[in-house]
Coordinates of C-alpha atoms in Angstrom, one line a residue:
Chain A
X13 CA -86.8 -30.6 -87.6
X14 CA -82.9 -30.1 -88.9
X15 CA -81.8 -31.1 -84.6
X16 CA -82.4 -34.2 -84.7
X17 CA -79.7 -36.5 -83.6
X18 CA -81.4 -39.7 -84.4
X19 CA -79.4 -42.1 -85.8
X20 CA -75.9 -41.1 -84.6
X21 CA -75.4 -44.0 -82.2
X22 CA -71.7 -43.5 -79.9
X23 CA -70.0 -46.9 -80.7
X24 CA -67.3 -45.7 -78.2
X25 CA -66.4 -44.0 -74.6
X26 CA -64.4 -41.4 -76.8
X27 CA -67.3 -41.0 -78.9
X28 CA -69.7 -40.1 -76.0
X29 CA -67.3 -38.3 -74.1
X30 CA -66.8 -35.4 -77.1
X31 CA -67.4 -31.8 -76.3
X32 CA -70.1 -31.5 -78.5
X33 CA -71.8 -35.1 -78.7
X34 CA -74.1 -34.0 -81.4
X35 CA -73.3 -34.2 -85.2
X36 CA -75.5 -30.6 -85.3
X37 CA -73.9 -28.4 -82.8
X38 CA -70.4 -30.3 -84.2
X39 CA -70.9 -28.3 -87.5
X40 CA -72.3 -25.3 -86.0
X41 CA -69.4 -24.8 -83.8
X42 CA -66.3 -25.1 -86.3
X43 CA -69.9 -22.8 -88.9
X44 CA -69.0 -20.0 -85.9
X45 CA -65.2 -19.7 -85.3
X46 CA -64.7 -20.2 -89.9
X47 CA -67.1 -16.8 -89.5
X48 CA -65.2 -15.2 -85.9
X49 CA -62.1 -17.0 -87.4
X50 CA -62.9 -16.2 -91.4
X51 CA -65.0 -13.1 -91.8
X52 CA -65.4 -10.9 -88.7
X53 CA -62.2 -9.4 -89.0
X54 CA -62.5 -8.4 -92.4
X55 CA -65.7 -8.1 -92.4
X56 CA -66.9 -5.7 -88.5
X57 CA -65.7 -2.7 -88.3
X58 CA -62.5 -1.0 -85.7
X59 CA -64.6 0.1 -83.9
X60 CA -66.4 -3.0 -83.4
X61 CA -63.4 -5.0 -83.4
X62 CA -61.9 -2.4 -80.6
X63 CA -64.6 -1.2 -79.3
X64 CA -66.7 -4.2 -78.7
X65 CA -65.9 -7.5 -79.7
X66 CA -62.3 -7.3 -77.7
X67 CA -63.5 -6.8 -74.5
X68 CA -66.3 -9.0 -75.0
X69 CA -63.8 -11.5 -75.8
X70 CA -61.4 -10.4 -72.2
X71 CA -64.0 -10.1 -70.3
X72 CA -65.8 -13.5 -71.6
X73 CA -61.6 -14.7 -70.5
X74 CA -61.7 -12.6 -67.2
X75 CA -65.5 -14.6 -66.8
X76 CA -64.3 -18.0 -67.7
X77 CA -61.4 -17.6 -64.8
X78 CA -64.2 -16.4 -62.6
X79 CA -66.3 -19.5 -62.8
X80 CA -63.8 -22.0 -62.6
X81 CA -63.5 -20.9 -59.0
X82 CA -66.9 -20.1 -58.4
X83 CA -69.1 -22.3 -60.7
X84 CA -67.0 -25.2 -60.4
X85 CA -65.1 -25.3 -57.1
X86 CA -67.9 -23.1 -55.6
X87 CA -65.9 -21.3 -54.5
X88 CA -66.8 -17.6 -53.8
X89 CA -64.8 -14.8 -55.2
X90 CA -64.4 -11.6 -55.0
X91 CA -61.2 -9.9 -56.4
X92 CA -61.4 -11.3 -59.6
X93 CA -59.5 -7.5 -60.9
X94 CA -57.4 -7.7 -58.3
X95 CA -56.4 -11.1 -60.4
X96 CA -56.8 -9.4 -63.7
X97 CA -54.4 -5.9 -61.8
X98 CA -52.2 -9.0 -61.0
X99 CA -51.6 -9.7 -64.8
X100 CA -51.4 -6.9 -66.3
X101 CA -48.7 -5.3 -64.2
X102 CA -46.6 -8.9 -64.3
X103 CA -45.8 -8.9 -67.9
X104 CA -45.5 -5.3 -67.9
X105 CA -42.7 -6.1 -65.6
X106 CA -41.2 -9.4 -67.4
X107 CA -41.3 -7.4 -71.1
X108 CA -39.8 -3.7 -69.5
X109 CA -37.1 -6.2 -68.0
X110 CA -35.7 -8.9 -69.4
X111 CA -34.5 -8.0 -73.1
X112 CA -36.4 -9.1 -75.7
X113 CA -39.0 -11.5 -74.2
X114 CA -41.9 -13.1 -76.4
X115 CA -44.8 -11.3 -75.7
X116 CA -46.7 -14.6 -74.8
X117 CA -44.4 -16.0 -72.2
X118 CA -44.7 -12.5 -70.8
X119 CA -48.1 -13.3 -70.8
X120 CA -48.0 -16.5 -69.5
X121 CA -45.5 -16.1 -66.6
X122 CA -47.9 -12.9 -65.6
X123 CA -50.6 -15.0 -66.0
X124 CA -48.3 -17.9 -63.2
X125 CA -47.8 -14.6 -61.0
X126 CA -51.7 -14.0 -61.0
X127 CA -52.1 -17.9 -59.7
X128 CA -49.5 -17.6 -57.6
X129 CA -51.2 -14.6 -55.7
X130 CA -54.5 -16.3 -56.0
X131 CA -53.4 -19.5 -53.8
X132 CA -52.3 -17.0 -50.8
X133 CA -55.4 -15.0 -51.7
X134 CA -57.5 -19.0 -51.1
X135 CA -55.1 -20.2 -47.8
X136 CA -59.0 -18.0 -46.2
X137 CA -61.0 -20.7 -48.4
X138 CA -59.5 -23.8 -46.4
X139 CA -61.1 -22.6 -42.8
X140 CA -64.6 -20.7 -44.5
X141 CA -66.7 -20.2 -46.8
X142 CA -69.2 -19.0 -49.0
X143 CA -70.2 -15.2 -48.3
X144 CA -68.0 -15.0 -44.7
X145 CA -64.8 -16.3 -48.2
X146 CA -66.4 -13.9 -50.2
X147 CA -65.6 -10.9 -47.4
X148 CA -62.1 -12.7 -47.6
X149 CA -60.8 -12.1 -51.3
X150 CA -63.0 -8.3 -50.3
X151 CA -58.8 -8.5 -49.0
X152 CA -56.8 -9.7 -52.4
X153 CA -58.9 -7.0 -54.0
X154 CA -58.4 -4.0 -52.2
X155 CA -54.4 -5.1 -51.1
X156 CA -53.2 -6.4 -54.1
X157 CA -54.7 -3.1 -56.0
X158 CA -52.3 -1.1 -53.0
X159 CA -49.9 -2.4 -53.0
X160 CA -50.0 -1.5 -56.9
X161 CA -49.8 1.8 -56.1
X162 CA -48.4 2.0 -53.0
X163 CA -44.8 0.9 -54.7
X164 CA -44.6 3.1 -57.7
X165 CA -41.5 0.1 -58.7
X166 CA -44.7 -1.5 -60.6
X167 CA -46.0 0.9 -62.0
X168 CA -41.4 1.4 -63.3
X169 CA -41.9 5.3 -61.3
X170 CA -44.5 5.9 -63.5
X171 CA -45.8 9.8 -62.0
X172 CA -49.6 8.1 -62.4
X173 CA -48.8 5.4 -61.7
X174 CA -50.4 4.6 -65.2
X175 CA -48.7 1.6 -67.5
X176 CA -48.6 2.0 -71.2
X177 CA -48.6 -1.4 -73.1
X178 CA -45.5 -2.0 -75.4
X179 CA -46.3 -3.2 -79.0
X180 CA -46.9 -7.1 -79.1
X181 CA -45.1 -8.5 -81.6
X182 CA -44.9 -11.9 -82.4
X183 CA -42.2 -13.4 -84.7
X184 CA -41.6 -10.2 -85.3
X185 CA -44.2 -9.4 -86.9
X186 CA -46.4 -6.0 -84.6
X187 CA -50.1 -6.5 -83.8
X188 CA -51.6 -2.5 -83.8
X189 CA -54.0 -3.7 -85.6
X190 CA -57.5 -3.9 -84.3
X191 CA -57.7 -7.2 -87.0
X192 CA -54.4 -7.9 -85.9
X193 CA -55.1 -7.8 -81.5
X194 CA -58.7 -9.3 -82.1
X195 CA -57.0 -12.3 -84.3
X196 CA -54.5 -12.9 -81.2
X197 CA -56.9 -11.8 -78.4
X198 CA -59.7 -14.0 -80.1
X199 CA -56.8 -17.0 -80.2
X200 CA -55.5 -17.0 -76.9
X201 CA -58.8 -17.0 -76.0
X202 CA -60.8 -20.4 -78.3
X203 CA -57.5 -22.0 -76.6
X204 CA -57.6 -21.6 -72.9
X205 CA -61.6 -22.4 -73.7
X206 CA -60.9 -25.4 -74.6
X207 CA -58.3 -25.9 -72.0
X208 CA -60.7 -24.7 -69.1
X209 CA -63.7 -27.5 -71.1
X210 CA -61.4 -30.7 -70.9
X211 CA -60.2 -29.9 -67.5
X212 CA -64.1 -29.7 -66.5
X213 CA -64.8 -33.1 -68.6
X214 CA -61.6 -34.8 -66.8
X215 CA -60.7 -35.4 -63.1
X216 CA -59.4 -32.5 -62.5
X217 CA -63.1 -30.9 -63.1
X218 CA -64.7 -33.5 -61.5
X219 CA -62.6 -32.6 -58.5
X220 CA -63.7 -29.5 -58.1
X221 CA -67.2 -29.7 -58.5
X222 CA -67.3 -32.9 -56.1
X223 CA -66.3 -30.7 -53.0
X224 CA -68.4 -28.0 -54.3
X225 CA -71.8 -30.4 -54.3
X226 CA -71.2 -32.2 -51.6
X227 CA -67.6 -31.4 -49.5
X228 CA -67.7 -34.0 -47.0
X229 CA -68.0 -36.8 -49.3
X230 CA -64.9 -35.1 -50.9
X231 CA -63.1 -36.0 -48.7
X232 CA -64.4 -39.1 -47.9
X233 CA -64.0 -40.3 -50.9
X234 CA -60.5 -39.1 -50.9
X235 CA -60.1 -35.8 -52.0
X236 CA -58.2 -33.8 -50.5
X237 CA -60.0 -30.5 -50.7
X238 CA -57.2 -27.9 -49.9
X239 CA -55.1 -29.1 -52.6
X240 CA -58.5 -29.3 -54.5
X241 CA -59.8 -25.5 -53.3
X242 CA -56.1 -24.0 -54.3
X243 CA -55.6 -25.1 -57.5
X244 CA -58.8 -24.1 -58.7
X245 CA -57.9 -20.2 -57.3
X246 CA -54.4 -21.2 -58.8
X247 CA -56.3 -22.4 -62.0
X248 CA -59.2 -19.8 -61.6
X249 CA -56.2 -17.0 -61.0
X250 CA -53.3 -18.0 -64.0
X251 CA -57.6 -17.1 -66.3
X252 CA -57.6 -13.9 -64.9
X253 CA -53.6 -12.6 -64.8
X254 CA -54.1 -13.4 -69.2
X255 CA -57.2 -11.4 -69.1
X256 CA -55.6 -9.0 -67.3
X257 CA -53.0 -8.9 -69.3
X258 CA -54.9 -8.8 -72.4
X259 CA -57.2 -5.5 -71.6
X260 CA -53.8 -4.9 -70.9
X261 CA -52.3 -4.8 -74.3
X262 CA -55.2 -5.7 -76.8
X263 CA -57.6 -3.4 -75.0
X264 CA -56.9 -0.4 -73.5
X265 CA -52.9 -0.2 -74.6
X266 CA -52.9 2.5 -70.9
X267 CA -53.4 1.3 -67.5
X268 CA -53.1 1.7 -63.9
X269 CA -53.6 0.5 -60.9
X270 CA -57.0 2.2 -60.0
X271 CA -58.8 0.5 -63.8
X272 CA -59.4 -2.6 -62.0
X273 CA -61.2 -1.7 -58.6
X274 CA -64.2 -3.6 -56.8
X275 CA -66.8 -2.2 -59.2
X276 CA -64.8 -4.3 -62.3
X277 CA -64.5 -7.8 -59.8
X278 CA -68.4 -6.9 -59.4
X279 CA -69.4 -6.8 -63.4
X280 CA -67.5 -10.1 -63.6
X281 CA -69.5 -11.7 -61.7
X282 CA -72.3 -10.2 -62.8
X283 CA -72.0 -11.5 -65.7
X284 CA -71.6 -15.0 -64.7
X285 CA -74.8 -14.6 -62.4
X286 CA -76.2 -13.5 -65.5
X287 CA -74.2 -15.3 -67.8
X288 CA -74.4 -18.5 -66.2
X289 CA -72.0 -19.8 -62.9
X290 CA -70.8 -23.2 -63.7
X291 CA -70.6 -22.8 -66.9
X292 CA -68.0 -22.2 -69.9
X293 CA -71.0 -21.4 -72.7
X294 CA -72.4 -19.2 -69.7
X295 CA -68.8 -17.1 -68.8
X296 CA -69.1 -15.5 -73.0
X297 CA -72.6 -15.0 -72.5
X298 CA -72.4 -13.0 -69.9
X299 CA -70.1 -11.5 -70.6
X300 CA -71.2 -9.9 -73.9
X301 CA -74.9 -9.5 -72.1
X302 CA -73.1 -7.3 -69.9
X303 CA -70.9 -5.3 -72.4
X304 CA -73.2 -5.0 -75.5
X305 CA -75.8 -4.0 -73.2
X306 CA -75.4 0.2 -71.7
X307 CA -74.3 0.7 -76.0
X308 CA -77.9 -1.3 -77.3
X309 CA -80.2 1.1 -73.8
X310 CA -77.3 4.3 -75.5
X311 CA -78.6 3.2 -78.8
X312 CA -82.4 2.1 -78.1
X313 CA -82.8 5.6 -76.1
X314 CA -81.7 8.1 -78.1
X315 CA -83.3 6.7 -81.2
X316 CA -86.6 7.0 -78.7
X317 CA -86.2 10.8 -77.3
X318 CA -83.6 12.1 -79.2
X319 CA -81.5 13.9 -77.0
X320 CA -84.8 15.9 -75.2
X321 CA -83.5 13.8 -72.1
X322 CA -81.2 14.8 -69.0
X323 CA -77.3 14.1 -69.1
X324 CA -76.7 10.6 -67.5
X325 CA -80.3 9.2 -67.3
X326 CA -78.3 6.7 -69.5
X327 CA -76.3 5.7 -67.7
X328 CA -78.7 5.3 -64.1
X329 CA -81.0 3.8 -66.3
X330 CA -78.8 0.9 -67.5
X331 CA -77.8 0.8 -63.3
X332 CA -81.6 0.5 -62.8
X333 CA -82.2 -2.7 -65.8
X334 CA -79.2 -4.6 -64.2
X335 CA -80.7 -4.7 -60.9
X336 CA -83.3 -5.6 -62.4
X337 CA -81.5 -8.2 -64.4
X338 CA -79.7 -9.7 -61.8
X339 CA -82.1 -10.0 -59.2
X340 CA -84.3 -11.9 -62.3
X341 CA -81.5 -13.9 -63.3
X342 CA -81.8 -15.2 -59.6
X343 CA -84.8 -15.6 -58.6
X344 CA -86.2 -16.4 -62.3
X345 CA -83.3 -19.0 -63.3
X346 CA -80.4 -19.3 -60.7
X347 CA -78.4 -20.8 -63.8
X348 CA -77.9 -18.4 -66.3
X349 CA -78.6 -17.0 -70.3
X350 CA -76.7 -20.5 -70.9
X351 CA -79.1 -22.7 -69.0
X352 CA -83.0 -21.1 -71.7
X353 CA -80.0 -22.2 -74.3
X354 CA -80.2 -25.7 -73.2
X355 CA -83.9 -25.8 -72.9
X356 CA -84.0 -23.7 -76.3
X357 CA -82.2 -27.1 -77.8
X358 CA -84.6 -29.4 -76.0
X359 CA -87.3 -28.0 -77.3
X360 CA -86.3 -27.5 -81.0
X361 CA -85.5 -31.3 -80.5
X362 CA -88.9 -31.9 -80.4
X363 CA -89.7 -29.6 -82.6
X364 CA -92.9 -28.8 -83.7
X365 CA -94.3 -31.8 -82.3
X366 CA -95.1 -31.2 -77.9
X367 CA -93.6 -34.2 -76.6
Chain B
X26 CA -92.0 -62.8 -47.7
X27 CA -89.1 -60.8 -48.4
X28 CA -88.2 -62.4 -45.7
X29 CA -87.7 -65.4 -47.5
X30 CA -86.1 -64.8 -50.7
X31 CA -84.3 -62.6 -49.5
X32 CA -82.7 -65.5 -46.8
X33 CA -82.7 -67.4 -50.0
X34 CA -80.1 -65.4 -51.6
X35 CA -78.4 -65.2 -49.5
X36 CA -78.5 -68.9 -49.2
X37 CA -77.0 -69.6 -52.4
X38 CA -74.8 -66.7 -51.6
X39 CA -73.1 -68.2 -48.6
X40 CA -71.8 -71.1 -50.4
X41 CA -69.5 -68.5 -53.3
X42 CA -67.9 -67.1 -50.4
X43 CA -65.4 -67.9 -47.5
X44 CA -65.6 -65.6 -44.3
X45 CA -61.6 -65.1 -44.1
X46 CA -59.5 -63.6 -40.9
X47 CA -59.9 -59.8 -38.8
X48 CA -58.7 -57.0 -41.5
X49 CA -60.2 -54.2 -39.0
X50 CA -59.8 -54.9 -35.4
X51 CA -61.2 -51.9 -33.5
X52 CA -60.3 -52.2 -29.6
X53 CA -61.0 -49.8 -26.4
X54 CA -62.5 -46.8 -28.5
X55 CA -63.7 -43.6 -27.1
X56 CA -65.0 -40.7 -28.6
X57 CA -66.5 -38.3 -27.3
X58 CA -67.6 -34.2 -29.1
X59 CA -67.3 -31.5 -24.6
X60 CA -69.0 -33.4 -22.1
X61 CA -70.7 -35.4 -25.2
X62 CA -69.6 -39.5 -24.6
X63 CA -70.8 -40.7 -28.2
X64 CA -68.2 -43.8 -28.0
X65 CA -67.4 -45.5 -25.0
X66 CA -65.0 -47.7 -24.5
X67 CA -65.8 -49.4 -27.9
X68 CA -64.2 -52.8 -29.2
X69 CA -65.2 -55.3 -32.0
X70 CA -63.7 -56.4 -35.4
X71 CA -64.9 -57.2 -39.1
X72 CA -63.7 -60.8 -40.0
X73 CA -62.6 -60.4 -43.8
X74 CA -65.8 -61.8 -46.5
X75 CA -68.4 -61.0 -43.7
X76 CA -71.2 -58.8 -43.9
X77 CA -71.3 -56.9 -40.4
X78 CA -74.5 -54.4 -38.8
X79 CA -73.6 -52.9 -36.6
X80 CA -77.5 -51.8 -34.5
X81 CA -78.9 -49.3 -31.9
X82 CA -81.0 -47.8 -31.2
X83 CA -81.0 -43.7 -32.8
X84 CA -78.0 -41.9 -31.4
X85 CA -76.5 -44.9 -29.8
X86 CA -73.0 -44.0 -31.7
X87 CA -73.4 -45.6 -35.0
X88 CA -73.0 -43.0 -37.5
X89 CA -69.9 -41.3 -34.8
X90 CA -68.0 -45.4 -35.2
X91 CA -68.8 -44.9 -38.8
X92 CA -66.7 -41.7 -39.0
X93 CA -63.9 -43.4 -36.2
X94 CA -63.2 -46.6 -39.2
X95 CA -62.4 -43.7 -42.3
X96 CA -61.4 -41.5 -40.3
X97 CA -63.8 -38.3 -40.5
X98 CA -64.1 -38.6 -36.7
X99 CA -60.2 -38.8 -34.5
X100 CA -61.9 -41.4 -31.3
X101 CA -59.7 -39.6 -28.1
X102 CA -58.9 -43.4 -27.1
X103 CA -58.3 -46.7 -28.2
X104 CA -56.4 -48.5 -30.9
X105 CA -57.4 -49.3 -35.1
X106 CA -55.8 -52.0 -36.8
X107 CA -56.9 -52.5 -40.3
X108 CA -55.2 -54.6 -42.3
X109 CA -51.7 -55.0 -39.4
X110 CA -51.7 -51.3 -39.4
X111 CA -52.5 -49.8 -36.8
X112 CA -53.6 -46.1 -38.0
X113 CA -53.3 -42.7 -36.5
X114 CA -53.3 -39.3 -37.4
X115 CA -55.9 -40.2 -39.7
X116 CA -58.0 -38.5 -42.0
X117 CA -60.2 -39.3 -44.4
X118 CA -57.5 -38.7 -47.9
X119 CA -56.3 -42.3 -46.1
X120 CA -59.2 -44.5 -45.2
X121 CA -60.1 -43.8 -49.2
X122 CA -56.4 -44.7 -50.3
X123 CA -57.0 -47.6 -47.7
X124 CA -59.6 -48.7 -49.8
X125 CA -62.5 -47.6 -47.3
X126 CA -65.5 -46.3 -49.0
X127 CA -68.9 -45.8 -47.3
X128 CA -72.6 -44.2 -48.5
X129 CA -73.9 -42.1 -46.1
X130 CA -77.2 -41.2 -43.8
X131 CA -78.3 -38.7 -45.8
X132 CA -77.4 -39.1 -49.7
X133 CA -74.1 -37.3 -50.3
X134 CA -74.0 -37.3 -53.7
X135 CA -72.2 -34.2 -55.6
X136 CA -76.6 -33.0 -56.6
X137 CA -75.1 -31.0 -59.5
X138 CA -73.5 -33.2 -61.5
X139 CA -74.5 -36.2 -63.5
X140 CA -75.0 -39.8 -62.2
X141 CA -72.0 -40.8 -63.9
X142 CA -69.6 -38.3 -63.9
X143 CA -70.7 -39.2 -59.8
X144 CA -69.4 -42.8 -60.5
X145 CA -66.6 -41.6 -62.2
X146 CA -65.3 -39.4 -59.1
X147 CA -65.5 -42.0 -57.0
X148 CA -62.8 -43.7 -58.8
X149 CA -60.1 -41.0 -59.0
X150 CA -57.6 -42.5 -56.8
X151 CA -57.1 -44.8 -59.5
X152 CA -56.3 -42.0 -61.9
X153 CA -52.9 -40.3 -61.5
X154 CA -53.3 -38.4 -64.4
X155 CA -52.6 -34.3 -64.2
X156 CA -54.2 -30.4 -64.2
X157 CA -51.6 -30.2 -66.8
X158 CA -52.3 -33.3 -68.9
X159 CA -56.4 -32.6 -68.4
X160 CA -55.6 -29.5 -70.0
X161 CA -54.6 -31.2 -72.9
X162 CA -57.4 -33.9 -72.9
X163 CA -55.0 -36.4 -75.3
X164 CA -53.1 -39.2 -75.9
X165 CA -52.7 -40.4 -71.8
X166 CA -55.0 -38.5 -70.3
X167 CA -57.9 -39.3 -72.5
X168 CA -56.9 -43.5 -72.5
X169 CA -56.9 -42.3 -68.9
X170 CA -60.6 -41.9 -69.2
X171 CA -62.1 -44.2 -70.7
X172 CA -59.9 -47.1 -69.5
X173 CA -62.1 -46.4 -66.4
X174 CA -65.5 -44.7 -67.9
X175 CA -65.1 -49.8 -69.0
X176 CA -65.0 -50.0 -65.4
X177 CA -68.0 -47.4 -64.2
X178 CA -69.7 -48.7 -66.9
X179 CA -69.4 -51.7 -65.2
X180 CA -70.5 -50.7 -62.1
X181 CA -73.6 -49.8 -63.7
X182 CA -75.0 -53.1 -64.7
X183 CA -74.1 -54.5 -61.6
X184 CA -76.6 -51.7 -60.5
X185 CA -78.6 -51.9 -63.6
X186 CA -78.7 -48.5 -63.8
X187 CA -77.7 -48.1 -67.0
X188 CA -81.1 -46.5 -68.2
X189 CA -79.7 -42.8 -65.7
X190 CA -76.5 -42.7 -66.5
X191 CA -76.8 -38.8 -68.1
X192 CA -78.9 -37.8 -65.9
X193 CA -78.4 -35.1 -62.8
X194 CA -78.9 -36.9 -60.5
X195 CA -81.1 -34.3 -58.2
X196 CA -84.0 -35.5 -60.4
X197 CA -83.5 -38.6 -59.1
X198 CA -86.5 -40.4 -57.4
X199 CA -84.4 -41.4 -53.5
X200 CA -83.7 -44.5 -53.9
X201 CA -82.7 -44.6 -57.3
X202 CA -80.5 -41.8 -56.0
X203 CA -79.2 -44.0 -53.1
X204 CA -77.9 -46.2 -55.8
X205 CA -76.2 -44.3 -57.8
X206 CA -74.2 -43.6 -54.1
X207 CA -74.1 -47.3 -53.6
X208 CA -72.7 -47.3 -57.2
X209 CA -69.7 -44.6 -55.9
X210 CA -69.0 -45.8 -53.5
X211 CA -68.0 -49.3 -55.9
X212 CA -66.5 -47.4 -58.5
X213 CA -63.0 -48.3 -55.9
X214 CA -63.2 -51.1 -55.9
X215 CA -63.2 -50.9 -51.7
X216 CA -62.1 -53.4 -49.5
X217 CA -64.3 -52.6 -46.5
X218 CA -67.5 -50.7 -47.9
X219 CA -69.1 -48.7 -45.2
X220 CA -73.0 -48.5 -45.7
X221 CA -75.0 -45.8 -43.4
X222 CA -78.5 -46.6 -43.3
X223 CA -78.5 -48.4 -47.4
X224 CA -82.8 -48.9 -46.3
X225 CA -83.7 -45.6 -45.1
X226 CA -87.2 -44.6 -46.0
X227 CA -87.5 -47.0 -49.5
X228 CA -90.3 -49.4 -50.2
X229 CA -89.9 -53.5 -49.9
X230 CA -89.3 -53.2 -53.7
X231 CA -86.6 -51.0 -53.6
X232 CA -85.1 -52.5 -50.1
X233 CA -85.0 -56.5 -51.9
X234 CA -83.3 -54.9 -54.5
X235 CA -80.7 -53.0 -52.1
X236 CA -80.6 -56.8 -49.8
X237 CA -79.8 -58.1 -53.3
X238 CA -77.2 -56.0 -54.2
X239 CA -75.1 -55.6 -50.8
X240 CA -74.9 -60.1 -51.0
X241 CA -74.2 -59.7 -54.1
X242 CA -71.2 -57.0 -53.7
X243 CA -70.7 -59.2 -50.8
X244 CA -70.4 -62.0 -53.0
X245 CA -68.7 -61.6 -56.0
X246 CA -66.5 -59.2 -54.9
X247 CA -65.6 -60.3 -51.7
X248 CA -66.6 -57.0 -50.2
X249 CA -66.0 -57.1 -47.0
X250 CA -69.5 -54.8 -45.8
X251 CA -69.6 -52.9 -42.3
X252 CA -73.7 -51.7 -42.1
X253 CA -76.0 -49.5 -40.1
X254 CA -79.1 -50.8 -40.6
X255 CA -82.9 -50.3 -39.0
X256 CA -84.8 -52.5 -40.4
X257 CA -84.6 -55.5 -37.7
X258 CA -85.3 -59.1 -40.6
X259 CA -83.0 -57.8 -43.4
X260 CA -80.4 -56.7 -41.2
X261 CA -80.9 -61.0 -39.3
X262 CA -81.4 -61.8 -42.5
X263 CA -77.9 -60.8 -44.5
X264 CA -74.9 -60.1 -41.9
X265 CA -72.9 -62.8 -39.6
X266 CA -72.4 -61.4 -37.5
X267 CA -74.3 -57.9 -35.3
X268 CA -73.2 -55.8 -32.6
X269 CA -75.4 -54.0 -30.1
X270 CA -75.0 -50.5 -29.0
X271 CA -76.6 -48.4 -27.1
X272 CA -75.8 -45.1 -24.9
X273 CA -72.4 -45.6 -26.9
X274 CA -71.8 -48.9 -25.4
X275 CA -71.6 -52.1 -26.5
X276 CA -74.1 -54.1 -25.6
X277 CA -73.9 -56.8 -27.8
X278 CA -72.0 -59.3 -30.6
X279 CA -72.3 -62.0 -31.6
X280 CA -74.0 -63.7 -34.7
X281 CA -77.7 -62.3 -36.0
X282 CA -79.5 -65.3 -33.3
X283 CA -77.1 -64.5 -30.7
X284 CA -77.7 -61.1 -30.5
X285 CA -82.2 -61.8 -30.8
X286 CA -82.4 -63.7 -27.1
X287 CA -79.8 -61.4 -26.0
X288 CA -81.6 -59.8 -22.8
X289 CA -80.0 -56.5 -23.1
X290 CA -80.7 -55.9 -26.7
X291 CA -84.2 -56.3 -26.3
X292 CA -84.8 -54.9 -23.4
X293 CA -82.3 -51.1 -25.4
X294 CA -83.9 -51.7 -28.7
X295 CA -85.6 -55.1 -29.7
X296 CA -88.3 -55.0 -27.4
X297 CA -90.9 -58.0 -26.7
X298 CA -94.4 -58.8 -28.1
X299 CA -97.1 -57.9 -25.4

């Protein structure tokens, strides 16, 4: 009964076009922001910050990137992890080779490198669609990882190809504690998520969706398919690239090219399928779900049957549950958890009345 | 009854508009796909502010004709002169920038988007902000969005679809989807509007509404309209001139009365009362 929009009239188009047109949603959003920025860094343990919250945020950003490309612009891609690798290694090299470059600048440049590579590997989308495009983007996945291993310059001739991220310094403050890293990641992800929302609610996003839904009609309206598709590839890869940089700099600290393999690309794809294709919120839900599920299963299994299980049972069970969930979502709710959330809100508007 | 009503609307409309000069001239258009000849040596013209109908049996090449006009198909032979300019190497993008809009025979709306977003997309040619200002959604980008929203709301009012503006188009019934598609085309403020079977599959009431909208668009905005339609009652009532195609060839051209009495047209398409 708290969730009613009665009495909230929009007197201007500006009010009507807000991100959260319903007041309760706005309050909820700002409350959530206050909690994640002001309460969580001090309340959460180091383990939670470093092993759960930071990866959830970083994968949300990568999923957001893929969602822009696949969910909004309708171009399937299996190269997300490779674009993350480009972002991570480019940022590393900018930090290494340009003296005194601020981390944020290096990260942006890393993202732009990923965008450039994304455009290059997006070129097949001009001729092929759907499943065939997904296979074509596999080329990016394999080629980029291969190139990063093959040319040791990228990893500064480290013998194993592993790079160690430099300490992040912003205005003389070193981000070394989990709290600081968490806040940095959170701030970047928040800004980029807001930017993504702004893009998808303006002409840029409408053009992407037009190309996704009916490319012939989009063309006749005057949307240039080539430009729109490549733009989506660029923006998507930029997001993945920044996510890759954060993956190296605020999450793992040391990364190697093989870490950005096809498994990671698939993981990001599963995130948007389970979270919600074509939804900003869905990217976050999917990422949280996929990072938390194994931890949750682990805890449940251990408390239920203790140490009596054979080794490897837990991880196998996890894969089986993943598979089952993906099939479940594809059949029952192709729009994922984001749609479930939306349905829940619609029901809540009427509750406790049935209609 | 329907025809009478439409005829009345038409006579009222005819008072308000004046048919002007030729704006679109198609000369000797031939189009083939491999060995299949879709259009053979077709010439006709469209005058400013008129309603021009293209009729003919299935497979006669009517939709191909529209696709030639807005650049989806490229004819192997012939010239297209639009507003005095000959167009070569046409792309759909160029047709859109020359203010040609169209609707499709099978509804081609953007299914995942709301009615409002569909119509807003129709206006994108008139919007100038780039990606970076959209990222900020502040100042110029926001002002532009709101300014165009006002125009879109005018189209929504005109076509009487206020109540569904936030509905995803996939949930709408067929007749309304057709109307939203017309709204998306109108949002571009076209000077030439191509309608591919705007009334196909509609019931009598929906057809009446659609006729009214077409005549109003023509009358109030002075939009030139080229339409394909199979309902002969409608075609003969609302159009100024009719061109008849059969097997990719032109077999008749003229006012509805002339076409109706053309023996070739009767044989190929209209048929006789037995």
